[in-house]
Short mmCIF file of C-alpha atoms and ligand atoms in Angstrom, two decimals:
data_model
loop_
_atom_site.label_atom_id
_atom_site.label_comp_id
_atom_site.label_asym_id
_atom_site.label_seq_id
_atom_site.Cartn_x
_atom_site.Cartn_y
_atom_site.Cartn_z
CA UNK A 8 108.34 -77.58 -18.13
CA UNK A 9 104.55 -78.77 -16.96
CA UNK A 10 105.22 -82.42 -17.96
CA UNK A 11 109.45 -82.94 -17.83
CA UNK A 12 110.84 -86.17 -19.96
CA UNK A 13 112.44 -87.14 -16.60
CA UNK A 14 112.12 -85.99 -12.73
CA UNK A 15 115.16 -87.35 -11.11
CA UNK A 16 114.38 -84.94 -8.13
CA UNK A 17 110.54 -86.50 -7.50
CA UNK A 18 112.33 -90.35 -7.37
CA UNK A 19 115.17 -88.88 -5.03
CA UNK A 20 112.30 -87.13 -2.83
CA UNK A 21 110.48 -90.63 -2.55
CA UNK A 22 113.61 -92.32 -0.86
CA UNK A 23 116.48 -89.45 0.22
CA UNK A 24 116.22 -90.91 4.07
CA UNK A 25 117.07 -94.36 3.00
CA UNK A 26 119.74 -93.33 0.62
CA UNK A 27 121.23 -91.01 3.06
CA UNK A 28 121.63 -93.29 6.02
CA UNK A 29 122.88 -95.99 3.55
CA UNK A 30 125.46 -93.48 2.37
CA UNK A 31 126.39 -92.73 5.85
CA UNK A 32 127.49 -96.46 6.53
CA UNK A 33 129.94 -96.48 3.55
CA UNK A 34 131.23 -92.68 5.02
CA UNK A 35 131.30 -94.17 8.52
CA UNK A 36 133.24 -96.93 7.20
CA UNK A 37 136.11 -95.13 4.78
CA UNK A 38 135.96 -98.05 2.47
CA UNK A 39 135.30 -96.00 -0.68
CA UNK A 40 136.31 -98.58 -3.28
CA UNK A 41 134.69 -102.44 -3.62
CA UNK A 42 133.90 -103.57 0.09
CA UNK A 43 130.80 -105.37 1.80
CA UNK A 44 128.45 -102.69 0.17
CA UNK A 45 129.62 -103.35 -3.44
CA UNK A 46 129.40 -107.67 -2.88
CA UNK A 47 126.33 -106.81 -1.26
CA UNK A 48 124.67 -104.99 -4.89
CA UNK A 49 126.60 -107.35 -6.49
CA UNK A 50 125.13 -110.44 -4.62
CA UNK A 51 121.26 -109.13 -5.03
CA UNK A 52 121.69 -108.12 -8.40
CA UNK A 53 122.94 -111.64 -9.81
CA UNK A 54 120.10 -113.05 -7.76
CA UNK A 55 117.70 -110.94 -9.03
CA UNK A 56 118.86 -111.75 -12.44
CA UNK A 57 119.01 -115.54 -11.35
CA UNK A 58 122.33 -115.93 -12.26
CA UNK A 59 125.23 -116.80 -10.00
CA UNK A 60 127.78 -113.96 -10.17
CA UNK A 61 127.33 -110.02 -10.55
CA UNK A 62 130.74 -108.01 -11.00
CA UNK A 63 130.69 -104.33 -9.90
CA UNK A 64 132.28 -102.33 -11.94
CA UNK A 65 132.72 -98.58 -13.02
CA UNK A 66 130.06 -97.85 -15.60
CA UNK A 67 127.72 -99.76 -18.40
CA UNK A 68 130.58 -98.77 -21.02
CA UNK A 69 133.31 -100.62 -18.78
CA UNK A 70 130.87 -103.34 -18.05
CA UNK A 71 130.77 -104.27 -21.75
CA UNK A 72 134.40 -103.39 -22.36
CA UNK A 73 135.08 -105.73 -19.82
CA UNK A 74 132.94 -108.60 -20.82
CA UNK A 75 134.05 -108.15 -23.88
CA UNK A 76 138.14 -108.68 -22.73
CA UNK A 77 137.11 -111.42 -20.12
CA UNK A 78 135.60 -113.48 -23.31
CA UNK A 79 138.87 -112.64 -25.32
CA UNK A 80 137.38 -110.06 -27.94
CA UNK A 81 140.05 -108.53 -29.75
CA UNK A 82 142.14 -107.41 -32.52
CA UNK A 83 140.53 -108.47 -35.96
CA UNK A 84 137.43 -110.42 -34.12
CA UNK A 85 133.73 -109.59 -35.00
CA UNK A 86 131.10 -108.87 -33.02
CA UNK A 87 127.22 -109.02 -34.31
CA UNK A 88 125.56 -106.22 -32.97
CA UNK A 89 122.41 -103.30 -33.89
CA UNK A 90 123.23 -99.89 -35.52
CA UNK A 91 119.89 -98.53 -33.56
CA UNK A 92 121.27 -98.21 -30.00
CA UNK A 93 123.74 -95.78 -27.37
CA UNK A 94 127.33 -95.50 -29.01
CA UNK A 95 128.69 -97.31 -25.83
CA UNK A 96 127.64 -100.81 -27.68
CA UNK A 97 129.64 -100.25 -30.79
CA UNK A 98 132.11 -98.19 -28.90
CA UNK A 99 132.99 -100.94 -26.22
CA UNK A 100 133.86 -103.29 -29.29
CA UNK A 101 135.91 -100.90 -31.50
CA UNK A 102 137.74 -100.08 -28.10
CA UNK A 103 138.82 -103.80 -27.23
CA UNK A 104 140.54 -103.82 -31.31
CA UNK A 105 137.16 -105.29 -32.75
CA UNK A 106 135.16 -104.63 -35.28
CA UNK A 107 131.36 -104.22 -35.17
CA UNK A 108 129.31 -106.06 -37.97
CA UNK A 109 125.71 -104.53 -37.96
CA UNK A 110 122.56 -106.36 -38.40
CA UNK A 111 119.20 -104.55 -39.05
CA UNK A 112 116.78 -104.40 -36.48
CA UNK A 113 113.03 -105.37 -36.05
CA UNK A 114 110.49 -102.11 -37.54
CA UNK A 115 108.32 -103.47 -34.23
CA UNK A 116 110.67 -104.10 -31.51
CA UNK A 117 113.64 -101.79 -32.60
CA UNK A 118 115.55 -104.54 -31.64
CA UNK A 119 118.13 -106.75 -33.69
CA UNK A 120 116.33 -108.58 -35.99
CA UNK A 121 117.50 -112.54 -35.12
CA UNK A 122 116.75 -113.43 -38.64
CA UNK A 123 119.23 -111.31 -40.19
CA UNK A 124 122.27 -112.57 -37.81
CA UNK A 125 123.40 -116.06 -39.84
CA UNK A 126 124.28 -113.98 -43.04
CA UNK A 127 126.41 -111.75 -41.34
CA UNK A 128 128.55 -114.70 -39.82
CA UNK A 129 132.25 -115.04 -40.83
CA UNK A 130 135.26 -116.77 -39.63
CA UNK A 131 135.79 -113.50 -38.16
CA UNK A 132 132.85 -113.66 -35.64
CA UNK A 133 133.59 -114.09 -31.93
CA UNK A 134 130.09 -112.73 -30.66
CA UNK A 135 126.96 -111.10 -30.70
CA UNK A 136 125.75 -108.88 -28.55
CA UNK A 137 121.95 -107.83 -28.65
CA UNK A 138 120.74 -104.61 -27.21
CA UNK A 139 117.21 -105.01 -24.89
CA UNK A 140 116.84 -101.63 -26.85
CA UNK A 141 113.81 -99.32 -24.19
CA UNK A 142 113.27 -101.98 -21.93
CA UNK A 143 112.06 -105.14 -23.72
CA UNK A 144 114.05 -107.99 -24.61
CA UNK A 145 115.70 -109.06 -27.71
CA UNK A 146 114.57 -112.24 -29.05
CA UNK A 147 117.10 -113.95 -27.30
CA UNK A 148 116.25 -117.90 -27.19
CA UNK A 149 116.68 -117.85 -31.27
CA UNK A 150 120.05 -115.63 -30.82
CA UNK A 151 121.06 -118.02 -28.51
CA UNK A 152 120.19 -121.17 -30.53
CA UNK A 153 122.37 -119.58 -33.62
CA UNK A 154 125.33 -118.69 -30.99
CA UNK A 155 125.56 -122.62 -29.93
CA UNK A 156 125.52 -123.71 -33.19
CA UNK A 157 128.26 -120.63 -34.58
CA UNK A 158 129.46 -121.32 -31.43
CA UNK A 159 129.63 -117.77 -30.81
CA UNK A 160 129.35 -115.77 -27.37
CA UNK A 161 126.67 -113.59 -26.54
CA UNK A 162 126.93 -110.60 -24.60
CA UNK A 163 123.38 -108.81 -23.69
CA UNK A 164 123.18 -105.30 -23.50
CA UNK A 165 120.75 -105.13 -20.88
CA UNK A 166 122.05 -101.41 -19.92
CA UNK A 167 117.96 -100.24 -20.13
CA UNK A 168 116.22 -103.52 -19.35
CA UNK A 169 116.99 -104.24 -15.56
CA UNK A 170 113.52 -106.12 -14.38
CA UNK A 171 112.39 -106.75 -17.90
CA UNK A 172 111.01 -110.68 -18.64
CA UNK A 173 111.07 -112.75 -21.56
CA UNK A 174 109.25 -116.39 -21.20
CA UNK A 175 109.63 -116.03 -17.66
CA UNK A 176 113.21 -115.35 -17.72
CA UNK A 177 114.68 -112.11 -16.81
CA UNK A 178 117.23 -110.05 -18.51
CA UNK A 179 120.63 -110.31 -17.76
CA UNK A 180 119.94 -114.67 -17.94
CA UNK A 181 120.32 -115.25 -21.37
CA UNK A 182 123.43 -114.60 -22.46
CA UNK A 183 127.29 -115.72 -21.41
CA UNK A 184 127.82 -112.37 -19.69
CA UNK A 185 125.07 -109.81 -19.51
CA UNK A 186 125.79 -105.86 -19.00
CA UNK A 187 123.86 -103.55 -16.72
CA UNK A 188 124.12 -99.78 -16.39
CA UNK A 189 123.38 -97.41 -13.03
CA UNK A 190 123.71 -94.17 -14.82
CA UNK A 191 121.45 -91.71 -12.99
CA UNK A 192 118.58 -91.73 -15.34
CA UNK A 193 118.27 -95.72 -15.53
CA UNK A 194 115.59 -97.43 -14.41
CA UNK A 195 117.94 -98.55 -11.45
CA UNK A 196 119.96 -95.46 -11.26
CA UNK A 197 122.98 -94.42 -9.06
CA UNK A 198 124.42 -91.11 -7.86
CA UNK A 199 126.82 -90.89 -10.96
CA UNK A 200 128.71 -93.84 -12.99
CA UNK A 201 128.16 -97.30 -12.22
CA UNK A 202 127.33 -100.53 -13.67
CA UNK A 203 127.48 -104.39 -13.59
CA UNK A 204 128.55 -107.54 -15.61
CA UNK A 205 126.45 -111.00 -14.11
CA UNK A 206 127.01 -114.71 -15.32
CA UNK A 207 126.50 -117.72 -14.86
CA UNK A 208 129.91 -118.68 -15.58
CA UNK A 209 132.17 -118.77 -12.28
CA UNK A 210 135.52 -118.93 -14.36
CA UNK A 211 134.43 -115.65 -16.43
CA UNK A 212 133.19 -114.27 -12.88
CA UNK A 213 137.08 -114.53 -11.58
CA UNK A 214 138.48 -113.46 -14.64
CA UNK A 215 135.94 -110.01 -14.83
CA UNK A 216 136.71 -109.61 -10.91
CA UNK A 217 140.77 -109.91 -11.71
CA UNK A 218 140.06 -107.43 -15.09
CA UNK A 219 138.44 -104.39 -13.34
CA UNK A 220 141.26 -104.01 -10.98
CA UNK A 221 143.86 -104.08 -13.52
CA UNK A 222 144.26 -107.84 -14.34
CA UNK A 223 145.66 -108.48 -10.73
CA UNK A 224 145.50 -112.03 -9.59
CA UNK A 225 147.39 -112.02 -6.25
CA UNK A 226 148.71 -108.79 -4.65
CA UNK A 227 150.93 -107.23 -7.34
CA UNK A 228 151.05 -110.32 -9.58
CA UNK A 229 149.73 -109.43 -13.04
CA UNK A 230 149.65 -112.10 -15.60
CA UNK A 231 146.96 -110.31 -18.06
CA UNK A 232 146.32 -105.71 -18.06
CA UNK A 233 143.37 -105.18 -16.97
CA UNK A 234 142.24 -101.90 -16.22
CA UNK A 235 140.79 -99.70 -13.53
CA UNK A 236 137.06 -100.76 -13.60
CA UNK A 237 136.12 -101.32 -10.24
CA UNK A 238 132.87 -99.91 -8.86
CA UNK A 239 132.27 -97.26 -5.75
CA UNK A 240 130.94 -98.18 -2.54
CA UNK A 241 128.85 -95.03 -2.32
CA UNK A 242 127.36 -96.15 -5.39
CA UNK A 243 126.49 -99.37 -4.46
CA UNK A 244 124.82 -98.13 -0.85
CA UNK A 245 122.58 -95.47 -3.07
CA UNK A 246 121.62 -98.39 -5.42
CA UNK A 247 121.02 -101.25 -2.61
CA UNK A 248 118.65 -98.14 -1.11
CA UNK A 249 116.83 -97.83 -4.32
CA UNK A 250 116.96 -101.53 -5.56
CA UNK A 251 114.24 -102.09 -2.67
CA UNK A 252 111.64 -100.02 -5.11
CA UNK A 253 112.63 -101.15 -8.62
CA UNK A 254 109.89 -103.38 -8.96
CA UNK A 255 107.64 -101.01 -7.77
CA UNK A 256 109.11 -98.18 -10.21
CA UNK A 257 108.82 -100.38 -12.67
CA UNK A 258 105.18 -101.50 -12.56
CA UNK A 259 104.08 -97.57 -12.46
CA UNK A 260 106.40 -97.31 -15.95
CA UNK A 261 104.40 -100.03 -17.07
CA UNK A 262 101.15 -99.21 -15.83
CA UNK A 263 101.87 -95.55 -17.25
CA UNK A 264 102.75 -97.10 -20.84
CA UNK A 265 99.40 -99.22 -20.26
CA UNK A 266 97.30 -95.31 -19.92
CA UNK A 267 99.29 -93.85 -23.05
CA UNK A 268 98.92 -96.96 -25.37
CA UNK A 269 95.25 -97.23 -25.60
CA UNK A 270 94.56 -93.28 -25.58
CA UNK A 271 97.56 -93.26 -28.40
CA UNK A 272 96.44 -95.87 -30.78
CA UNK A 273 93.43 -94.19 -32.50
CA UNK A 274 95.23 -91.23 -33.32
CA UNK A 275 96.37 -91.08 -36.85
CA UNK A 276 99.63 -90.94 -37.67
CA UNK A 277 101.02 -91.90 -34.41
CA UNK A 278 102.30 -95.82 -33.28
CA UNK A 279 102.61 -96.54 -29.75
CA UNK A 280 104.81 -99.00 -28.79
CA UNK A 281 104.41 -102.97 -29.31
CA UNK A 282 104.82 -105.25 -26.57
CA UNK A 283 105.81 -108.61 -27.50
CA UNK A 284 103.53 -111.54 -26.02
CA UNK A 285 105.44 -113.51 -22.81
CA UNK A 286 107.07 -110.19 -22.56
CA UNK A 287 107.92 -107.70 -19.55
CA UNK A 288 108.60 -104.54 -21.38
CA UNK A 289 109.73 -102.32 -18.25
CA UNK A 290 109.65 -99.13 -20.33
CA UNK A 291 112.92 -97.56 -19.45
CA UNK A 292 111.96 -94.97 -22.46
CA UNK A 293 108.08 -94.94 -24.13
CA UNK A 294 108.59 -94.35 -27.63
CA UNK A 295 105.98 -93.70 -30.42
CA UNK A 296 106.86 -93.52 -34.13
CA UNK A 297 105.78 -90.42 -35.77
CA UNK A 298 106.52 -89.19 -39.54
CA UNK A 299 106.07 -85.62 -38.54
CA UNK A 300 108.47 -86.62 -35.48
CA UNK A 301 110.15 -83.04 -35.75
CA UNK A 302 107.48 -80.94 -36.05
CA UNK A 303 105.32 -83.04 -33.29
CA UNK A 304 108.34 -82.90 -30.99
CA UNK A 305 108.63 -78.62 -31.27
CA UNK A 306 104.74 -78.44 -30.80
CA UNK A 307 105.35 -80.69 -27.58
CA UNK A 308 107.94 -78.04 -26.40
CA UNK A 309 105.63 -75.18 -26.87
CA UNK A 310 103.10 -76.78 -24.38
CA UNK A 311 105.51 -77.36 -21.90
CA UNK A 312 106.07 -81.12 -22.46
CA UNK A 313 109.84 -83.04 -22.47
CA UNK A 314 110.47 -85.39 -24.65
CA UNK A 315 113.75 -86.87 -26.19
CA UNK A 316 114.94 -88.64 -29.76
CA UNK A 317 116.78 -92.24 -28.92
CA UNK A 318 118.94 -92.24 -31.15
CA UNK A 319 119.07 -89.18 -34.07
CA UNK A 320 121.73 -91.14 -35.98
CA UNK A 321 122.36 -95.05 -36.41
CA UNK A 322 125.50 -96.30 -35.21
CA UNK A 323 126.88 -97.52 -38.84
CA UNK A 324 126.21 -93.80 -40.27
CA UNK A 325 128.77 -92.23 -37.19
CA UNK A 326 131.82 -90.67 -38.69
CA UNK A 327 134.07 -92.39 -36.23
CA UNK A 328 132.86 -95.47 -38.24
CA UNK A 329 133.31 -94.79 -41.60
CA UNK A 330 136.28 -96.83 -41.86
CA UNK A 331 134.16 -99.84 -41.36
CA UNK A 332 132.73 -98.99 -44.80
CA UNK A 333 128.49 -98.77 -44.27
CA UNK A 334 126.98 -96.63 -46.37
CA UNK A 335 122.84 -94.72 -45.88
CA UNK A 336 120.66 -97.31 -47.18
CA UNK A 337 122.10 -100.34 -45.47
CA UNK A 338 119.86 -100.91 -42.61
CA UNK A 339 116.54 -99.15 -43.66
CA UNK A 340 114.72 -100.55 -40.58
CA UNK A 341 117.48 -98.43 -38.04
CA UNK A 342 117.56 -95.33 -40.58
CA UNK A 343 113.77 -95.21 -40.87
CA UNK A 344 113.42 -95.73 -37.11
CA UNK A 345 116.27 -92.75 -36.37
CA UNK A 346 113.75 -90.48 -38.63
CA UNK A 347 110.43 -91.54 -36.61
CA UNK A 348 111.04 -92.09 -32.55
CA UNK A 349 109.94 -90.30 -30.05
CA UNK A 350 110.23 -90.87 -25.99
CA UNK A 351 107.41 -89.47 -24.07
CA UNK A 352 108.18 -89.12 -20.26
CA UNK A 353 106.78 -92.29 -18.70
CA UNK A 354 108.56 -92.01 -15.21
CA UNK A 355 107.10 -93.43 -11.95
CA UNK A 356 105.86 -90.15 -10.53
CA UNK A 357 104.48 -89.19 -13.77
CA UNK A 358 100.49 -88.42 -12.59
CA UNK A 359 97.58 -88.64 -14.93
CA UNK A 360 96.59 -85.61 -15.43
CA UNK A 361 100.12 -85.08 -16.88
CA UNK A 362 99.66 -87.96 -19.25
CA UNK A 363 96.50 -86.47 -20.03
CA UNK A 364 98.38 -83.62 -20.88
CA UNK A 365 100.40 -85.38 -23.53
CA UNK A 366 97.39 -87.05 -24.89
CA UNK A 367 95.66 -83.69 -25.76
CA UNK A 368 98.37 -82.25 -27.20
CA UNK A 369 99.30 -84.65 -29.71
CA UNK A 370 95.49 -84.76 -30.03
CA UNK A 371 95.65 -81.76 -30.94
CA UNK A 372 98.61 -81.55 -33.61
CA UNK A 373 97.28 -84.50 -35.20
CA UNK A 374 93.95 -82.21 -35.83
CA UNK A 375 96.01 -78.99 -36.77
CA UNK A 376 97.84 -80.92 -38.83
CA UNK A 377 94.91 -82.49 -40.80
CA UNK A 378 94.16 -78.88 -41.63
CA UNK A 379 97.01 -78.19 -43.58
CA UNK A 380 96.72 -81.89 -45.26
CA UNK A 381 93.40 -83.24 -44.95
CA UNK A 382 94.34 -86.80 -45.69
CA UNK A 383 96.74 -87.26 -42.90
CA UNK A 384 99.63 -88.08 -45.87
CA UNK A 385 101.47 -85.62 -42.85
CA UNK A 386 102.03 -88.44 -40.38
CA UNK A 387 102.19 -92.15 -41.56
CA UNK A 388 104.83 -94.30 -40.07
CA UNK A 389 105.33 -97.46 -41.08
CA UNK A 390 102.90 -100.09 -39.87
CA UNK A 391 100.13 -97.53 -39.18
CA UNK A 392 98.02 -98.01 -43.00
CA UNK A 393 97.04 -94.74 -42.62
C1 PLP B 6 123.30 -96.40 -20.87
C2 PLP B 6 123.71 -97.40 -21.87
C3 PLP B 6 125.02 -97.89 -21.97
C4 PLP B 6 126.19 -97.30 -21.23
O1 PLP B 6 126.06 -97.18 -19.89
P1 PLP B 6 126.92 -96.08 -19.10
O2 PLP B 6 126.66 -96.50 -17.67
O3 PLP B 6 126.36 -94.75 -19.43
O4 PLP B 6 128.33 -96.24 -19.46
C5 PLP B 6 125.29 -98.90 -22.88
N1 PLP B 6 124.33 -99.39 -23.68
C6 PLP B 6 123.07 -98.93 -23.64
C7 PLP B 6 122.06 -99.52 -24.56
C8 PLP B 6 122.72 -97.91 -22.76
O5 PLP B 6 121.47 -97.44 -22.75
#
């Protein structure tokens, strides 16, 4: 590979000392589960966020599963959510007893579109919970005017949006609980599973801490099951190492997006990415629509260049879902978007003579594949009028 989606190895090279040494105080120290490293993360996280409470737990899955039992989600509830996003969102609810209720999502944003939510209210409906689907945030201060008057919680999914801004407000602020993943390839990634539930909300702060270590209030006294959710301190020291350079990573995804989407934009056929105004898109995945997204994708592999489909197959169209009764054809935005995306690698180390790489190639199948269909009818996504 000459141009890799991702280069875990380059970001590791960048800060191995740091990581090692703060590795070597949670060794020194034997305290492999919670302890001062973990309520460290956990302390600098919520502040980043500017919120007052960040919960360490075992992954982004068991954040949301968590959130999710700490706000009383269960049997026969419904929570609001997008079909166009990781399993773990729809999972997490089907796993507490609920059941998801899909909204379509915005053709520019690929987020949940906000204006869809109130007709998909019933009785039934305990929350939503938006996705900050790539990096950018869902339109959250209308989601969160409909939740007060529904009365409704809202949970973000903010798994690939750590960093990201809306209106000045970052992600993770919004909502009654917000859910945070460290998986490796994350924008804030750890050494294996990890992630973390932050509000603003001490009560729900006490109740997530008792949850992740199996409901326990006092030692041995149980008045709810929990389960085991708590988070590693090896984790934590590898992420407190690396949290010192997420803004910086960040800003080189962005200023990488800002190369592609200019150089991207006149070619027929292909739509780079929107950023919303009053936005901080932090570009955890770059991802242009293409109608010929297939055929672009193998002509990317024959050059050498990564790239990666997020997500092949809406969320309401899973088998493990057909129970909830959806059908193909009920959320056209999701479907058509599942047929069209592509992620181009966008990471920090990425140089520009890679990205130049990517450029010329799609350059080029755009021009070989005007050749077999003069008028571009080959590639025309939605929103592109060609
Ligand atoms: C990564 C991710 C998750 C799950 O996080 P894990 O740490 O892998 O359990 C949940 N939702 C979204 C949108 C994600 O991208």
């Amino acid at each position: 590979m000459k141009v890799p989606l991702q280069d875990l190895k380059a970001g590791y090279q960048s800060v191995r000392s740091e990581i090692l040494q703060s590795v070597t105080e949670v060794m020194d120290s034997q305290q492999y589960i919670l302890g001062p490293k973990v309520a460290e993360l956990e302390a600098t996280v919520a502040s980043y966020c500017g919120v007052g409470h960040g919960i360490g737990v075992s992954s982004g899955t068991d954040a949301l599963l968590l959130a999710l039992m700490a706000l009383d989600v269960g049997h026969g509830d419904e929570v609001i959510t997008t079909p166009f996003t990781f399993f773990a969102t729809a999972g997490s609810i089907v796993r507490v007893g609920a059941n998801p209720v899909f909204v379509d999502i915005n053709p520019d944003t690929f987020n949940l579109n906000a204006g869809k939510i109130e007709a998909a209210i019933s009785p039934k409906t305990k929350a939503i919970m938006p996705v900050h689907l790539y990096g950018q945030i869902a339109e959250m201060e209308r989601i969160m005017n409909i939740a007060h008057r529904h009365k409704l919680h809202v949970i973000e999914d903010a798994a690939q949006a750590i960093g990201a801004r809306r209106n000045g407000n970052p992600a993770g602020s919004f909502g009654h609980a917000a859910c945070f993943s460290f998986y490796p390839t994350k924008n804030l990634g750890g050494a294996g599973d990890g992630g973390m539930v932050v509000t603003n909300d001490q009560a729900l702060a006490e109740r997530l801490k008792q949850l992740r270590n199996h409901g326990e209030e006092s030692r041995y006294q149980h008045r709810t099951v929990g389960m085991n959710g708590r988070m590693d301190g090896i984790q934590a020291a590898v992420l407190l190492a690396k949290f010192k350079h997420l803004d910086d990573w960040n800003s080189r995804r962005i200023e990488n997006a800002h190369y592609y989407t200019p150089r991207l934009k006149n070619i027929a056929g292909v739509v780079p990415p929107s950023e919303l105004p009053n936005s901080t898109h932090i570009y955890h995945q770059y991802v242009i629509r293409c109608r010929q997204r297939d055929r672009l994708r193998q002509f990317l592999t024959d050059r050498g260049i990564g790239s990666g489909i997020y997500y092949p197959l809406p969320l309401h169209l899973q088998a493990c879902f057909a129970n909830l009764g959806y059908h193909a054809g009920d959320f056209p935005a999701a479907e058509t978007a599942t047929q069209e995306v592509l992620a181009l690698p966008i990471y920090p180390e990425l140089t520009r003579e890679q990205q130049d790489m990517v450029i010329d190639a799609i350059t080029d199948f755009h021009r070989t594949e005007s050749k077999i269909s003069p008028n571009c009818s080959h590639c025309n996504p939605r929103g592109s009028g060609a």
